[in-house]
Tab-separated table of C-alpha atoms in Angstrom:
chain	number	residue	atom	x	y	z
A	1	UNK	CA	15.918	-22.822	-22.390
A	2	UNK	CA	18.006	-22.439	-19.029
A	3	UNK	CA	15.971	-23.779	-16.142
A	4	UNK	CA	15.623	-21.218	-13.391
A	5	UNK	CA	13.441	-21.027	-10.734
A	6	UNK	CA	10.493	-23.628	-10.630
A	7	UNK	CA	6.989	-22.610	-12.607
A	8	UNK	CA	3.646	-22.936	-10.664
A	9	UNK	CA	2.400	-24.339	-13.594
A	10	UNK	CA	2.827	-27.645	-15.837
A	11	UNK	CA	1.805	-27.638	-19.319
A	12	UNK	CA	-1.581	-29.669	-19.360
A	13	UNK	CA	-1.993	-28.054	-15.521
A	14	UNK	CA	-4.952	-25.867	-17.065
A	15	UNK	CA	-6.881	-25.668	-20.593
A	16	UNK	CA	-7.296	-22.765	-22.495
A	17	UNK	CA	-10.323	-22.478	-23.930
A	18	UNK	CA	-11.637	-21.613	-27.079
A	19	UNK	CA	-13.668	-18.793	-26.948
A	20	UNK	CA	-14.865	-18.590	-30.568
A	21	UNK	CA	-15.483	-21.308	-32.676
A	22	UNK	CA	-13.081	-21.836	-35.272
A	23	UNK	CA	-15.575	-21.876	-38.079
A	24	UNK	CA	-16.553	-18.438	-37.048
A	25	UNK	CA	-12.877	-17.039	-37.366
A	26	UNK	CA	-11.779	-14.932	-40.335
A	27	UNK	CA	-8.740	-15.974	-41.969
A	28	UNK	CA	-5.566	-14.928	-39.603
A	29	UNK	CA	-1.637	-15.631	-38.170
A	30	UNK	CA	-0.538	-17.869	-35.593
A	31	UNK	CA	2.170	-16.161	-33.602
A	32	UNK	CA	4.593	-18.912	-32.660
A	33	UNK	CA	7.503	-18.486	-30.380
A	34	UNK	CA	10.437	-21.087	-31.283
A	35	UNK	CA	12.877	-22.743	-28.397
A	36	UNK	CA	16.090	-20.919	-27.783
A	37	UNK	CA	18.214	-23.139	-25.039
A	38	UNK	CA	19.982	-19.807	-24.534
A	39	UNK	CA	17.240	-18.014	-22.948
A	40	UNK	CA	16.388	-17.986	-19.129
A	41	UNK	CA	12.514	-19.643	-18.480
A	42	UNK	CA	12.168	-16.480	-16.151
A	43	UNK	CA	12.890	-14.003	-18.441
A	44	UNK	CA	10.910	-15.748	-21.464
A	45	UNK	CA	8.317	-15.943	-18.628
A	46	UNK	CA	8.270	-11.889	-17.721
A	47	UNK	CA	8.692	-11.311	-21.700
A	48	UNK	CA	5.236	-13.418	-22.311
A	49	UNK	CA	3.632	-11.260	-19.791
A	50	UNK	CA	4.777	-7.893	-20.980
A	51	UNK	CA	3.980	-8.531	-24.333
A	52	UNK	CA	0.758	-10.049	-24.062
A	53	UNK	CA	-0.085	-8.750	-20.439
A	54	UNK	CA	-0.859	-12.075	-19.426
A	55	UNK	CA	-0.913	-13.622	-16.134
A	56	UNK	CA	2.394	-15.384	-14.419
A	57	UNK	CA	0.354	-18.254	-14.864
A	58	UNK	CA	-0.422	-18.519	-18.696
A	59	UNK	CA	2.832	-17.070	-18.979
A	60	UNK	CA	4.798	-19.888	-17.626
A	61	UNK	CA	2.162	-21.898	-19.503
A	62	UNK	CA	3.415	-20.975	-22.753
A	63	UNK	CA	6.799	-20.526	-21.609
A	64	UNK	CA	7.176	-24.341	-20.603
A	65	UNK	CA	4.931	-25.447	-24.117
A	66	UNK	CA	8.538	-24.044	-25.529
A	67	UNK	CA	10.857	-25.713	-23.297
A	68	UNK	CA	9.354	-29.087	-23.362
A	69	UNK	CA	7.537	-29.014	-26.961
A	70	UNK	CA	10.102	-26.765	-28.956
A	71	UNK	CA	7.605	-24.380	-29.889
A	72	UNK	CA	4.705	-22.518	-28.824
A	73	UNK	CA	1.491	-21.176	-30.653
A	74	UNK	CA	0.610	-18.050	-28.303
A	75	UNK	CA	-1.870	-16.068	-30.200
A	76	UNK	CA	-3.630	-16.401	-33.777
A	77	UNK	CA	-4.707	-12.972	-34.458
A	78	UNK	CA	-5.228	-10.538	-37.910
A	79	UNK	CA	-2.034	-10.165	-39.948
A	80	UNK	CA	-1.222	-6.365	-38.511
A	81	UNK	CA	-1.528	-7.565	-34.816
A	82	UNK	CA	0.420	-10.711	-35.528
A	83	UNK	CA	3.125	-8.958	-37.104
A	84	UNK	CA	3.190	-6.292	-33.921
A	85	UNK	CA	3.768	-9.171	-31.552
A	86	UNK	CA	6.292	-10.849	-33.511
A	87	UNK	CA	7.853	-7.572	-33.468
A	88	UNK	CA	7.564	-7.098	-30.130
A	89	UNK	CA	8.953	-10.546	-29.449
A	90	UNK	CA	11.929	-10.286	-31.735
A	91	UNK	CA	13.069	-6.768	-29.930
A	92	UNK	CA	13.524	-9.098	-27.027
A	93	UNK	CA	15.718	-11.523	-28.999
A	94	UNK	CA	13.204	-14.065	-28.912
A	95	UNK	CA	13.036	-16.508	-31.731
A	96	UNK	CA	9.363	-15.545	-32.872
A	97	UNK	CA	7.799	-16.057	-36.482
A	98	UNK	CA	3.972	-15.865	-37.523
A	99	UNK	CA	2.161	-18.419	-40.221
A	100	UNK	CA	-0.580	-18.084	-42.015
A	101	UNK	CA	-3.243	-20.094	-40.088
A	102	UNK	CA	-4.561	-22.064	-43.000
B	1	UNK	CA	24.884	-5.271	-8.722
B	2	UNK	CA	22.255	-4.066	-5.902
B	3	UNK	CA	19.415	-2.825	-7.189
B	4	UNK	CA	16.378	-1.594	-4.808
B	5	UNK	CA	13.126	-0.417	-5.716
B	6	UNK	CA	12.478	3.598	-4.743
B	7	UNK	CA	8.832	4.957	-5.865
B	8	UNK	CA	8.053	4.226	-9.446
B	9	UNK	CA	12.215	3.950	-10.079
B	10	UNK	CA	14.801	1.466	-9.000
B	11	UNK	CA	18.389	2.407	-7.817
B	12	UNK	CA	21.283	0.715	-9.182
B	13	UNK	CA	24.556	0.747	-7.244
B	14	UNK	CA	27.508	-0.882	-9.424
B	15	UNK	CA	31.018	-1.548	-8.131
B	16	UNK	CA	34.003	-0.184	-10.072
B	17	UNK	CA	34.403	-3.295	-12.131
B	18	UNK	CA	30.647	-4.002	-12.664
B	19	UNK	CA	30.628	-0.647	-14.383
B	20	UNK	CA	32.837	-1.243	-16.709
B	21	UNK	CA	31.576	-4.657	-17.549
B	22	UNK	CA	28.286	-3.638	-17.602
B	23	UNK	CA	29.506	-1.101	-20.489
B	24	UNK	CA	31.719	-3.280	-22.245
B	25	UNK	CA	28.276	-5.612	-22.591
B	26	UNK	CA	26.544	-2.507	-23.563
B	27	UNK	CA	28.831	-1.719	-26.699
B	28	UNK	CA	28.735	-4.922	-28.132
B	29	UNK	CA	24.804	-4.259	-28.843
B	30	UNK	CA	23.990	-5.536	-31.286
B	31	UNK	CA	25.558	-8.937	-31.439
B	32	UNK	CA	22.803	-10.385	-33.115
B	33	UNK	CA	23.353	-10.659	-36.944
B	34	UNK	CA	20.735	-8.694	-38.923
B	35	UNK	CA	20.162	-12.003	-41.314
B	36	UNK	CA	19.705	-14.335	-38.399
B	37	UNK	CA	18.567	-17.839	-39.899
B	38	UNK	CA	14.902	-18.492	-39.159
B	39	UNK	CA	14.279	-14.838	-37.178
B	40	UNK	CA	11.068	-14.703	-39.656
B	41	UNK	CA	9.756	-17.777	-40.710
B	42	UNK	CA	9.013	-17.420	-44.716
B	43	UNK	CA	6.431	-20.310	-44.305
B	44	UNK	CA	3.016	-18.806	-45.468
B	45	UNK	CA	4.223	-15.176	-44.932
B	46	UNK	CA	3.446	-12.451	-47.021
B	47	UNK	CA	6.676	-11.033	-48.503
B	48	UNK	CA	5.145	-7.676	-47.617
B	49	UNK	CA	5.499	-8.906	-43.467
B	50	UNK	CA	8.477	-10.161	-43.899
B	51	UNK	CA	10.134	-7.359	-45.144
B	52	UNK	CA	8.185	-5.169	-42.907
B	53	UNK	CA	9.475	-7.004	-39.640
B	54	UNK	CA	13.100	-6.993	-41.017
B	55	UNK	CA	12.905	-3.536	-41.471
B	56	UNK	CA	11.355	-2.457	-37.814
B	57	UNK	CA	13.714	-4.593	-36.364
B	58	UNK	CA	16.777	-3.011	-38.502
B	59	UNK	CA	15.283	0.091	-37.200
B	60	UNK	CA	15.190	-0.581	-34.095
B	61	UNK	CA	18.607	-1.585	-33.696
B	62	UNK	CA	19.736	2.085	-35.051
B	63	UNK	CA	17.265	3.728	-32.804
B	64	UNK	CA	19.250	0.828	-29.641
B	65	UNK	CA	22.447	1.409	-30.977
B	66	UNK	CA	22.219	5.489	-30.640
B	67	UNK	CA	20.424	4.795	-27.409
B	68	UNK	CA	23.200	3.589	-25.764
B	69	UNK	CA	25.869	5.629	-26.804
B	70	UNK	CA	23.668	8.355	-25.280
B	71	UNK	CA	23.026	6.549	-22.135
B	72	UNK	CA	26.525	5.612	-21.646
B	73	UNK	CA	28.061	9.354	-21.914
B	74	UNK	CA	25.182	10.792	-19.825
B	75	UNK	CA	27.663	12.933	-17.664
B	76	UNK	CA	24.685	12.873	-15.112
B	77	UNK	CA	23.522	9.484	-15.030
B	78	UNK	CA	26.177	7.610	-13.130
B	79	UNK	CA	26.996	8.943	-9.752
B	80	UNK	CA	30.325	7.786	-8.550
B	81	UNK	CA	30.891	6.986	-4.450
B	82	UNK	CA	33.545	6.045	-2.965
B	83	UNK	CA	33.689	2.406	-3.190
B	84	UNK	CA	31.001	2.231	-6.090
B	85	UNK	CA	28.423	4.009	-8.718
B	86	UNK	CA	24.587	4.487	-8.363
B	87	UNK	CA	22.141	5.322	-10.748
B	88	UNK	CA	18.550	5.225	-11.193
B	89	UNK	CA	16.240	3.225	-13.632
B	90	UNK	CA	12.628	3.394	-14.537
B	91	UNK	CA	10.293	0.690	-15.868
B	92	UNK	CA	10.688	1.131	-19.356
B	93	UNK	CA	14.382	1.722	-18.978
B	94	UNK	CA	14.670	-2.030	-17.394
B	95	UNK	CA	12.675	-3.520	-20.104
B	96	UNK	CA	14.780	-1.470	-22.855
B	97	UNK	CA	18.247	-3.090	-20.642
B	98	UNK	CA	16.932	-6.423	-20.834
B	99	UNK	CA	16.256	-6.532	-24.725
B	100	UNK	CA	19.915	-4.886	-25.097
B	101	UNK	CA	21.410	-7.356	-22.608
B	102	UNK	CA	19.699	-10.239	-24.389
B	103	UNK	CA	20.672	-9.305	-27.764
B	104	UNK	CA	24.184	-9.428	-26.188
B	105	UNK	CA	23.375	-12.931	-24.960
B	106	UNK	CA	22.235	-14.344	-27.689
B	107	UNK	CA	24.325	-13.247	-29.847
B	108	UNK	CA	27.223	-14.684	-27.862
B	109	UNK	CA	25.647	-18.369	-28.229
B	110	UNK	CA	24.762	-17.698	-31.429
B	111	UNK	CA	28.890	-17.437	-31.791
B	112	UNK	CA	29.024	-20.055	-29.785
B	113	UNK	CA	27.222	-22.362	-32.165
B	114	UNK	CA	24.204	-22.888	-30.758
B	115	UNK	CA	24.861	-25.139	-28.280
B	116	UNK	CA	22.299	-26.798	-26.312
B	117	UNK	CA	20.806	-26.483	-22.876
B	118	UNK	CA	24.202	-27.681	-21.500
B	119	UNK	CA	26.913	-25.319	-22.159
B	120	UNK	CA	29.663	-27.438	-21.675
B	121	UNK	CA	32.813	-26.193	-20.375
B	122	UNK	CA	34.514	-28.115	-22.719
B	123	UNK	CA	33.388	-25.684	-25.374
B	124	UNK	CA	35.699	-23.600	-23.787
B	125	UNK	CA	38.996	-22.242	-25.323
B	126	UNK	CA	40.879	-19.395	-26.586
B	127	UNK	CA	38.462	-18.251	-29.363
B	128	UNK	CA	34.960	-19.591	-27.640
B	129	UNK	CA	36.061	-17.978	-23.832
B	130	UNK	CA	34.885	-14.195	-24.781
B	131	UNK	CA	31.679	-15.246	-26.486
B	132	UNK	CA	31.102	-17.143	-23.566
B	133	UNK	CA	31.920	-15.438	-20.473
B	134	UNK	CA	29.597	-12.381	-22.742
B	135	UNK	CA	26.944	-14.579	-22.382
B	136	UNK	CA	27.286	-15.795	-18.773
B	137	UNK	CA	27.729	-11.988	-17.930
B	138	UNK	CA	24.805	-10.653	-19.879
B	139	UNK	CA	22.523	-13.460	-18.108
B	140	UNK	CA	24.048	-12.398	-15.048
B	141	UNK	CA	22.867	-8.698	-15.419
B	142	UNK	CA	19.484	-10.078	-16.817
B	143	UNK	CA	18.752	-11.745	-13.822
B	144	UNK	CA	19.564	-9.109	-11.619
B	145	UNK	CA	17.430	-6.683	-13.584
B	146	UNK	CA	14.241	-9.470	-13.189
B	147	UNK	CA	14.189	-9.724	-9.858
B	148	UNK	CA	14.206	-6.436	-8.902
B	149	UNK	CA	11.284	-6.215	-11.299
B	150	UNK	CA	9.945	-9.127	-9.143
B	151	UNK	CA	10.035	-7.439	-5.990
């Protein structure tokens, strides 16, 4: 990913939590979004945020979890909702896929 | 490119040149191939997804593709001044520029070969130097665009 300007946030800088336990889940997709060096950290950044309608902050969250880890796992959701936000992802050229969360 | 917020629109003013590269990048769309390796991971997926997201996204480079020959002989849309052209943007229209411009970017490294975070200059020659200078524009546009979305 091309480094532009600094994040607020480091990855490990805040915990998401769990709001459910995963026993209690039914069967669903983990949306993952895949590193592309090509693409600027700001604009995966704004993409995160208009997709999801997150905050900067979990934004550049997720955003750096691709730079530094080569992947990111930024929602786990039922099949039709996973497959609208890899959708969504892909019409901004992101490199996005979903998985069966097994 | 200037580009300054005005109510719920932004203004673009484009010199002579930066129109016509800004256009050039525009008809390239799309530069991504439809069959890009990985763009759906087969992993676990239901054939039924799979084919589903290929298809939206096939559609939705038709739907992009007639988009922009639209926008880009909109008699009205560009208004020329003497030293440069203005035009006016809304939200969505941004967000819809971005995912062109980025297809355009992408698609130019993907030429490229994929090269990592450091695009060498040494990558540089006579067949790389229009996939690459593509890409450098189309970031350069991108950028533009996300900081007046910033402001």
């Amino acid at each position: 990913m091309v480094e532009t300007a600094a994040p607020e946030v480091t990855p490990g800088s805040i915990q998401e939590v769990e709001e459910k336990s995963r026993s209690g889940l039914e069967p669903g997709f983990l949306v993952i979004c895949w590193n592309d060096p090509v693409n600027y950290m700001d604009y995966v950044t704004h993409v995160f945020q208009k997709v999801f309608g997150w905050a900067k902050k979990k934004a550049e969250f997720h955003m750096l979890q691709v730079h530094e880890q080569g992947k990111s796992v930024l929602t786990r959701e039922s099949m039709e909702k996973a497959e609208h936000f890899v959708h969504q992802l892909q019409r901004y050229s992101l490199h996005a896929t979903m998985e069966s969360d097994q | 490119m200037k580009i300054v917020p005005a109510g719920d629109k932004f203004v673009c003013q484009l010199g002579k040149r930066e129109k016509n590269l800004l256009f050039d990048l525009l008809k390239l769309y799309p530069c991504i191939p439809a069959a890009r390796p990985g763009a759906t991971k087969a992993a676990a997926l239901p054939e039924t997804s799979q084919r589903l997201l290929e298809e939206a996204l096939a559609e939705q480079r038709t739907t992009n593709r007639l988009q922009i020959q639209k926008w880009l002989a909109d008699p009205h849309r560009f208004e020329e001044t003497e030293t440069s052209w203005r035009f006016s943007l809304s939200g969505p229209e941004i967000e819809w520029l971005l995912q062109i411009l980025n297809d355009v970017r992408v698609g130019s490294w993907l030429s490229l070969g994929s090269p990592d975070e450091k695009l060498e200059l040494s990558l540089l020659n006579a067949k790389t130097a229009p996939h690459f200078w593509t890409m450098q524009l189309a970031g350069e546009f991108e950028m533009r665009l996300l900081k007046a979305l910033e402001a």
